[in-house]
Short mmCIF file of C-alpha atoms in Angstrom, two decimals:
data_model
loop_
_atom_site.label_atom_id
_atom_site.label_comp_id
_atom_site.label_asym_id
_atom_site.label_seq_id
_atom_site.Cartn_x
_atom_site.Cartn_y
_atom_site.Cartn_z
CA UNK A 1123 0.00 0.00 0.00
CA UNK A 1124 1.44 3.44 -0.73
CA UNK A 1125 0.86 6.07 2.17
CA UNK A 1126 2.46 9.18 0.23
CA UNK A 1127 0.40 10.91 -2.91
CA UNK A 1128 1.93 13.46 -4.83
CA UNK A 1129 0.58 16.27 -6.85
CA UNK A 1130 0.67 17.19 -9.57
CA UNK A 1131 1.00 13.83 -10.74
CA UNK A 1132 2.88 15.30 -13.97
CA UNK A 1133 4.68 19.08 -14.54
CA UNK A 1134 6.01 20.71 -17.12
CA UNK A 1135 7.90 23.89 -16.89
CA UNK A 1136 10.90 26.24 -18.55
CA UNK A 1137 14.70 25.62 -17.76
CA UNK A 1138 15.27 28.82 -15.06
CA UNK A 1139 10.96 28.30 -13.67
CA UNK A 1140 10.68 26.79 -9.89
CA UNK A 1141 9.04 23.44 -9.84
CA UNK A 1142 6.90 22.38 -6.78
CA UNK A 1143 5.26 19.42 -5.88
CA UNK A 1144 3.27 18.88 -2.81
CA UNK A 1145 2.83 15.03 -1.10
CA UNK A 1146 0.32 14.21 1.66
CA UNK A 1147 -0.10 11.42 3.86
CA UNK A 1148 -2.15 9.62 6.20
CA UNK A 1149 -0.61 8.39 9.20
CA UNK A 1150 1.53 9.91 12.23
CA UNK A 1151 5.83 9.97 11.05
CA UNK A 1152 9.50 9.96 12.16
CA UNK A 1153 10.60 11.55 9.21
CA UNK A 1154 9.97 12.57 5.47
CA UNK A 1155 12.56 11.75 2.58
CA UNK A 1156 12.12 13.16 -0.94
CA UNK A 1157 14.07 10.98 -3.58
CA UNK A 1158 14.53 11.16 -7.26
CA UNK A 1159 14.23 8.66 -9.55
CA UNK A 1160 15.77 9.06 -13.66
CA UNK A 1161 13.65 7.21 -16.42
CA UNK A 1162 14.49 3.33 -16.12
CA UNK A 1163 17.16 4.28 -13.06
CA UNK A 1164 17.09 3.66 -9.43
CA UNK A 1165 16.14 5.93 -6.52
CA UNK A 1166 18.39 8.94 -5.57
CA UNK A 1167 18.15 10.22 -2.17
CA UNK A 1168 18.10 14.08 -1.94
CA UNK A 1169 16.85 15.47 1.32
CA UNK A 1170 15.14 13.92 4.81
CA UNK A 1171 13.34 16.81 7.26
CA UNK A 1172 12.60 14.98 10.52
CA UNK A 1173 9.03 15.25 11.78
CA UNK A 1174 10.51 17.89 14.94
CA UNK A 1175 11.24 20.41 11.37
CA UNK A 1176 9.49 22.38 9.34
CA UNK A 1177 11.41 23.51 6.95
CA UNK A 1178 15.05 22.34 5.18
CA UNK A 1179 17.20 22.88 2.20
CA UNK A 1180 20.14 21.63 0.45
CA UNK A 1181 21.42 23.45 -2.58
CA UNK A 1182 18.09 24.56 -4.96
CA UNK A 1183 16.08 22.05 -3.04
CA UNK A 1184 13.66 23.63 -0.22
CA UNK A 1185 11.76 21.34 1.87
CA UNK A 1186 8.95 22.26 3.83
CA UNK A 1187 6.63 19.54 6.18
CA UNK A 1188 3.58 20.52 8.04
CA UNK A 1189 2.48 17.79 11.03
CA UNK A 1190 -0.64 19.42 11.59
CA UNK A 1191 -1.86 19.10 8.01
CA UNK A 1192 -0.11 15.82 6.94
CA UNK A 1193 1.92 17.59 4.15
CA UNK A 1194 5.06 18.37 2.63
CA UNK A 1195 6.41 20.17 -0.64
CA UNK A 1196 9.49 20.26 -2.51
CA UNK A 1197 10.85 23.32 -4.09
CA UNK A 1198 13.67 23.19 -6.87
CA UNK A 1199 14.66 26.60 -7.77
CA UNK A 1200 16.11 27.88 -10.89
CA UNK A 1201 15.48 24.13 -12.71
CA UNK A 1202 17.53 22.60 -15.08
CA UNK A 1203 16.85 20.19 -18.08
CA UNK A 1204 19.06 17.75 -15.82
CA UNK A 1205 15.89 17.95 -13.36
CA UNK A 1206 13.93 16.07 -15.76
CA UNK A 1207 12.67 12.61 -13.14
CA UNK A 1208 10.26 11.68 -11.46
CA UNK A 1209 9.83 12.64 -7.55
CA UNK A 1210 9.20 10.57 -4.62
CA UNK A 1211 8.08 11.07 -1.60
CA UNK A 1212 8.59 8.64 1.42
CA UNK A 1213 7.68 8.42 4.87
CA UNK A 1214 8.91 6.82 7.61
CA UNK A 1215 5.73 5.62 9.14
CA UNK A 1216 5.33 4.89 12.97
CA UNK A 1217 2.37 2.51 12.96
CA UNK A 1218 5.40 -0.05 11.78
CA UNK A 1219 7.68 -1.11 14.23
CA UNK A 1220 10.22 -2.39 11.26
CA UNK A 1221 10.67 1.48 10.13
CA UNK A 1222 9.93 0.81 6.52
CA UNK A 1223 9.18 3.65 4.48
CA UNK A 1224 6.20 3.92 2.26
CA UNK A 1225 6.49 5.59 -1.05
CA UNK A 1226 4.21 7.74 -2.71
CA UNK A 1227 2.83 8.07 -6.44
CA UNK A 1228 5.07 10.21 -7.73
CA UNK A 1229 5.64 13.59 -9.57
CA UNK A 1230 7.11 13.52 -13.41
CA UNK A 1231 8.84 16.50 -13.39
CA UNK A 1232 9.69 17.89 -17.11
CA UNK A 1233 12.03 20.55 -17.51
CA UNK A 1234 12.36 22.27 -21.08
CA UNK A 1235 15.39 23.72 -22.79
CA UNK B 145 31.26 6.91 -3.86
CA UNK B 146 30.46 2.94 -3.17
CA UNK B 147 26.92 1.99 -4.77
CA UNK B 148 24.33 -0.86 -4.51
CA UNK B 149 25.04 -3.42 -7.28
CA UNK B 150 22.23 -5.49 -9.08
CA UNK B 151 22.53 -7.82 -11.43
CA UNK B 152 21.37 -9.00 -13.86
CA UNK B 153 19.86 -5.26 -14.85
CA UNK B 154 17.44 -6.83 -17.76
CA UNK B 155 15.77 -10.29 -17.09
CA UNK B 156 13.29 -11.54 -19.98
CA UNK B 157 11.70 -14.80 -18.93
CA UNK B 158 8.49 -17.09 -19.88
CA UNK B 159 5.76 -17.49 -17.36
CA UNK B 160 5.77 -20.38 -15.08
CA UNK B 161 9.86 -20.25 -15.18
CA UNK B 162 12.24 -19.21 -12.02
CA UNK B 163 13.90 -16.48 -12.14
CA UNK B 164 16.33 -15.01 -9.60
CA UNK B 165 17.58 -11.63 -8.88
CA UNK B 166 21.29 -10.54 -6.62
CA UNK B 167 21.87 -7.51 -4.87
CA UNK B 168 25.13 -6.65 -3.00
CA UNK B 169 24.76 -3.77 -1.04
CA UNK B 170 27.10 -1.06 0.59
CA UNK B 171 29.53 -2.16 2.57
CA UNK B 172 29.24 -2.06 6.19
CA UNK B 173 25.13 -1.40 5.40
CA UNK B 174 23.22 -3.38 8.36
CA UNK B 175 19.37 -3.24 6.14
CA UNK B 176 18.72 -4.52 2.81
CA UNK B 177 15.76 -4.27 1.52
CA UNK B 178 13.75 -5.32 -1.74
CA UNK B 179 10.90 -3.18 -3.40
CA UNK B 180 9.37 -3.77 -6.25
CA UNK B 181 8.08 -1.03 -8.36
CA UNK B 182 5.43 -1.44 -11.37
CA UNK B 183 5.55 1.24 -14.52
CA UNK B 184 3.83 4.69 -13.30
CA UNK B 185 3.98 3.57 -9.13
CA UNK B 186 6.35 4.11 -6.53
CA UNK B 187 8.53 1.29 -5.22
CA UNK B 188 6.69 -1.15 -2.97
CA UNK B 189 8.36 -3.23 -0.21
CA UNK B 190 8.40 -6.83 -0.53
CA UNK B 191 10.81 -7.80 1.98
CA UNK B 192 13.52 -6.24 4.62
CA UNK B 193 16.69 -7.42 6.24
CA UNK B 194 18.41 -6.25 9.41
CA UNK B 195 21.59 -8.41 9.06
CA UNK B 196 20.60 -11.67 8.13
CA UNK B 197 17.38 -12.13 9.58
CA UNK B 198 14.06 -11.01 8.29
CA UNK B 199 12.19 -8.27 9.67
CA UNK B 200 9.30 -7.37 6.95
CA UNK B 201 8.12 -10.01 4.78
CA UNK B 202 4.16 -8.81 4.52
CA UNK B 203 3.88 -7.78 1.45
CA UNK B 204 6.18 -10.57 -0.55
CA UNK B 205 3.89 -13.38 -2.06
CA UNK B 206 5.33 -16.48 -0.12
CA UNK B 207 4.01 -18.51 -2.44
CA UNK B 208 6.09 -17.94 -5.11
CA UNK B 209 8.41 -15.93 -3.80
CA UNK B 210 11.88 -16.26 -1.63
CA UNK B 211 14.41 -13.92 -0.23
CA UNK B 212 17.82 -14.72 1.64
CA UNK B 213 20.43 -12.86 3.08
CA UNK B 214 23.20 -15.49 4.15
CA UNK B 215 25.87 -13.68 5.97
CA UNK B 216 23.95 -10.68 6.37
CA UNK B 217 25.97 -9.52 3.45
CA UNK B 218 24.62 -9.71 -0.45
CA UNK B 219 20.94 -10.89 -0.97
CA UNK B 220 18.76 -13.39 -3.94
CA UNK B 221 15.04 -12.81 -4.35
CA UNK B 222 13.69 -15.70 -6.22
CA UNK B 223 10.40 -15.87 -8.02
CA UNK B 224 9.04 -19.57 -8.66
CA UNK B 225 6.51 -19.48 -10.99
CA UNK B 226 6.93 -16.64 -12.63
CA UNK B 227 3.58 -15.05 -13.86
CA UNK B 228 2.66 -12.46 -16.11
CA UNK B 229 1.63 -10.15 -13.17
CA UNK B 230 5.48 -10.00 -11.87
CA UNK B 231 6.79 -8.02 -14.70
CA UNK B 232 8.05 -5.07 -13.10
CA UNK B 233 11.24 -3.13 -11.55
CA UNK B 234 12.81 -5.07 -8.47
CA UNK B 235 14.95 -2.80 -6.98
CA UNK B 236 17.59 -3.47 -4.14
CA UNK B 237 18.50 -0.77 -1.21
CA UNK B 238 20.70 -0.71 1.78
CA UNK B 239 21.00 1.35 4.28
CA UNK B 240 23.39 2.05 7.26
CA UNK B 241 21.45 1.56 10.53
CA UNK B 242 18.54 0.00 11.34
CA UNK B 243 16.14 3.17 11.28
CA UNK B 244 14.06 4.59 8.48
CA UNK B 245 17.07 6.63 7.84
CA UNK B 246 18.62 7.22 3.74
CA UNK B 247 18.41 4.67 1.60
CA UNK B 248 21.04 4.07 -1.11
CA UNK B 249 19.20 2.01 -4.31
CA UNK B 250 20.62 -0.02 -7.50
CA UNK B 251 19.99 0.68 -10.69
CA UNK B 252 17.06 -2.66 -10.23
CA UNK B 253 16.51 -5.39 -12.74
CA UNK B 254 13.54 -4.87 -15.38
CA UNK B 255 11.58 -7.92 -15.26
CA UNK B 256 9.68 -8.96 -18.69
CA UNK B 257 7.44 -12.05 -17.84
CA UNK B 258 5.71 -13.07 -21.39
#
């Protein structure tokens, strides 16, 4: 079962435009990762805000999570045609004492020349 | 940078076959874990390792499939019979401790049951 859902499900934007993409979920966390994922290609890790944090960033990534309202965006500023994936959202569920994460649906992220 | 290695990467196979799949994860990495991930969905755990031993098997079909982790080093998933329904993206992931912490994936194996 998947926890996460992202939207939009697909985006397309400019090279130089800020993407975001927003992912909800259902059940009470330890933390939030966001990974990437290239067509074909395995997972990519790029940020985890722990459930105590609201907000995070790591080079043109900003993260922001909101407890109260089950959510949690990603922000990639200034995007590239290298930014072309699709975008995961995981969390790490604590209903599960094995902390397993559960993935989301995913955001296909297409970034134009 | 060390990585997760899976092999084979493309696996074409007739229903009702066995296939298997290897993963050897980072070095040092304490959890292995298995998802599988069909076209358009996010990855889906089938089965997780701390060490050697088991410690999430609930969503892996035990009828027809099999994971093992001798050693508590690499790791085989096995499908026996394949079906048509299998035909997916098994990916491999490790990951340092034994919390929900960063996972580090393999490039997975594209399974084509026909």
């Amino acid at each position: 079962s998947q926890q996460g859902e992202e939207d939009p499900q697909a985006l397309s934007i400019q090279e130089g435009e800020n993407a975001t993409m927003n992912c909800s979920y259902k059940t009470s966390i330890n933390n939030l990762q966001w990974y990437r994922q290239n067509s074909g290609r395995g997972l990519v890790h790029l940020i985890l805000i722990r459930s105590n944090e609201r907000e995070k960033h790591s080079g043109r990534l900003r993260v922001t999570l909101d407890t109260s309202k089950k959510s949690s965006s990603l922000l990639i500023t200034a995007s590239r045609a290298a930014d072309t994936a699709s975008y995961f959202c995981a969390t790490a569920d604590l209903s599960y004492n094995t902390d397993k994460l559960i993935f989301g649906t995913g955001t296909r992220l297409q970034v134009f020349p | 940078e060390a990585e997760v290695a899976q092999s084979p990467r493309y696996k074409i196979t007739e229903k009702s076959q066995a296939v298997a799949f290897w993963c050897d994860p980072i070095s040092g990495h304490a959890t292995l874990y298995w998802y599988r991930q069909i076209l358009g969905q996010g990855p889906e755990l089938l089965v997780q390792f701390q060490d050697e031993s088991v410690v999430d098997d609930s969503q892996l079909p035990k009828d027809r499939f099999s994971a093992e982790r001798l050693k508590g080093v690499d790791s085989t998933l096995k499908i026996q019979p394949a079906e048509l329904g299998d035909s997916a993206m098994y990916l491999c992931a490790s990951s340092l401790g034994y919390s929900a912490d960063t996972q580090y994936f393999g490039p997975g194996t594209r399974l084509t049951v026909l």
